[in-house]
CSV table of C-alpha atoms in Angstrom, one decimal:
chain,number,residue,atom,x,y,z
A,25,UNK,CA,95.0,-21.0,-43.1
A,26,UNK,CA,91.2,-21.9,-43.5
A,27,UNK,CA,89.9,-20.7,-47.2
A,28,UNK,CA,87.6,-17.6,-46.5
A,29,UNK,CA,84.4,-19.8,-47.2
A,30,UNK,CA,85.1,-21.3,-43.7
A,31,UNK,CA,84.3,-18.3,-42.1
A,32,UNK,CA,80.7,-18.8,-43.9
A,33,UNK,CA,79.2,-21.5,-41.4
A,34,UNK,CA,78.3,-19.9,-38.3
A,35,UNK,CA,76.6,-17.1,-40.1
A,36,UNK,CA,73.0,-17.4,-41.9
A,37,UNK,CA,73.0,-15.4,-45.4
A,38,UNK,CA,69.7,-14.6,-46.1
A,39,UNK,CA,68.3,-14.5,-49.8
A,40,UNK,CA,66.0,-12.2,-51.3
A,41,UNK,CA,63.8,-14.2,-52.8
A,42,UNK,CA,60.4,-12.1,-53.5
A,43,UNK,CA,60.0,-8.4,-52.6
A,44,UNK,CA,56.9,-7.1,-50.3
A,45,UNK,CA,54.5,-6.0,-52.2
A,46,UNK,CA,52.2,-2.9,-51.4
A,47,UNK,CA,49.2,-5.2,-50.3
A,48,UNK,CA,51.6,-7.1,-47.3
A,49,UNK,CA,52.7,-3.1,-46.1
A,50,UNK,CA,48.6,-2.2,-45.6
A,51,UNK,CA,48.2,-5.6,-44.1
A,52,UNK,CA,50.2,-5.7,-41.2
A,53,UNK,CA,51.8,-2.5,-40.3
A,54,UNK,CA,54.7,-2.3,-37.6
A,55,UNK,CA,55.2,0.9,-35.6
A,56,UNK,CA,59.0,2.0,-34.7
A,57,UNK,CA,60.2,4.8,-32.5
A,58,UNK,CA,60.5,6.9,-36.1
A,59,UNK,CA,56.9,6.4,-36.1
A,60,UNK,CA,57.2,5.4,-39.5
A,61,UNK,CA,55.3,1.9,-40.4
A,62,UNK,CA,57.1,-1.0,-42.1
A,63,UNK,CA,55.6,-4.1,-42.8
A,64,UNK,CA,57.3,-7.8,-40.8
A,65,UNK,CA,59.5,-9.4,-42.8
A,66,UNK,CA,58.4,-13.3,-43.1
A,67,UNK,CA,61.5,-15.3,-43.0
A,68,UNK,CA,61.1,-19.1,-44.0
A,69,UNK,CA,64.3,-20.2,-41.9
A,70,UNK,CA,65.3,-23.8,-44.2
A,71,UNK,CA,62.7,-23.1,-45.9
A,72,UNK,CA,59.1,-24.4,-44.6
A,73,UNK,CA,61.1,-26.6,-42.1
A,74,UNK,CA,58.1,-27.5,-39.9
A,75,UNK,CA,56.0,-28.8,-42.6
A,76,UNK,CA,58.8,-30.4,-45.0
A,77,UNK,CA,62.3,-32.2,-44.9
A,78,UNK,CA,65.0,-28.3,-44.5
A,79,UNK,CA,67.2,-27.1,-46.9
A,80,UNK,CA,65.3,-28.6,-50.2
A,81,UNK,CA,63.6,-27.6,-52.8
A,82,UNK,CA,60.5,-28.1,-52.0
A,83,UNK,CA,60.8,-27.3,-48.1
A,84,UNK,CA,61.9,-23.6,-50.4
A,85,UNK,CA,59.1,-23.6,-52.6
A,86,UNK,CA,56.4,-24.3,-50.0
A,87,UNK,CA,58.0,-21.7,-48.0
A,88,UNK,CA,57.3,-19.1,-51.0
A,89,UNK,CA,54.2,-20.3,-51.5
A,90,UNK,CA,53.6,-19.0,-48.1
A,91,UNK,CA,54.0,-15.8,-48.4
A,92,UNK,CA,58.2,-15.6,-47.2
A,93,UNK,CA,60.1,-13.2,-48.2
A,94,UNK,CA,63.3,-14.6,-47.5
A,95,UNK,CA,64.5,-17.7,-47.5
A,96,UNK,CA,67.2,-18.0,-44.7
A,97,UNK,CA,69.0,-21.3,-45.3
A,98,UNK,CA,72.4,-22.5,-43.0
A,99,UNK,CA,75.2,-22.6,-44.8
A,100,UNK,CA,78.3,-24.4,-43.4
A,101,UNK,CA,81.4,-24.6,-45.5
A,102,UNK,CA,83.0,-28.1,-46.5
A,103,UNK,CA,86.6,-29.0,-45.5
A,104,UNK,CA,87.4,-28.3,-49.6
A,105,UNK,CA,85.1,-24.7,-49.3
A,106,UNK,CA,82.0,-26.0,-51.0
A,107,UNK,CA,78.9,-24.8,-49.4
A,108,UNK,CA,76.2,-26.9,-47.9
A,109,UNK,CA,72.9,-26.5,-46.6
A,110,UNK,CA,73.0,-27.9,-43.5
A,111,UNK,CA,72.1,-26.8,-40.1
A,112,UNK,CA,74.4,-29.5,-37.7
A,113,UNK,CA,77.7,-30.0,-39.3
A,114,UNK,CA,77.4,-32.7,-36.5
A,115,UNK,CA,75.9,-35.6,-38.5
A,116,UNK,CA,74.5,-37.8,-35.8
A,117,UNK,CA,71.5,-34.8,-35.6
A,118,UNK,CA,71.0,-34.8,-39.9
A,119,UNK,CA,72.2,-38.7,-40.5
A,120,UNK,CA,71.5,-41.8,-38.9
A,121,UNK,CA,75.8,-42.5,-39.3
């Protein structure tokens, strides 16, 4: 039987890493059939992927830098269940193996 960290790669676990803050909900309001008004959520998925390497540190911080309120990383679980941020567990598309 696989360990229960296996189960962890096809689905994205989001982090909470900053809340919105009061000036983002007057910014850009959304409307929903409640009629009540929430602000978009800003999700930097791996991070600031377009403009840095995914899944590192800085491709994270740049991402908060940005305004993100989540960071939304892949995780894939080894063979051993250790996670790894890593969107292909295919790793001709992430390697050059």
């Amino acid at each position: 039987m696989a360990p229960p960290l296996a189960f962890v790669g096809p689905l994205a676990i989001i982090m909470t890493v900053s809340s919105v803050s009061s000036s983002k909900i007057n910014r850009c309001p959304l409307r929903h059939k409640s009629g009540v008004q929430r602000p978009p959520l800003v999700i930097g998925h791996r991070g600031a992927s377009f403009h840095l390497p995914e899944h590192t540190i800085p491709s994270y911080r740049l991402a908060l830098e940005m305004d993100a309120d989540f960071i939304e990383p892949d995780l894939v679980a080894s063979k051993d269940g250790i996670l790894v941020a890593v969107h292909s567990v295919d790793l001709n598309v992430t390697t050059n193996v």
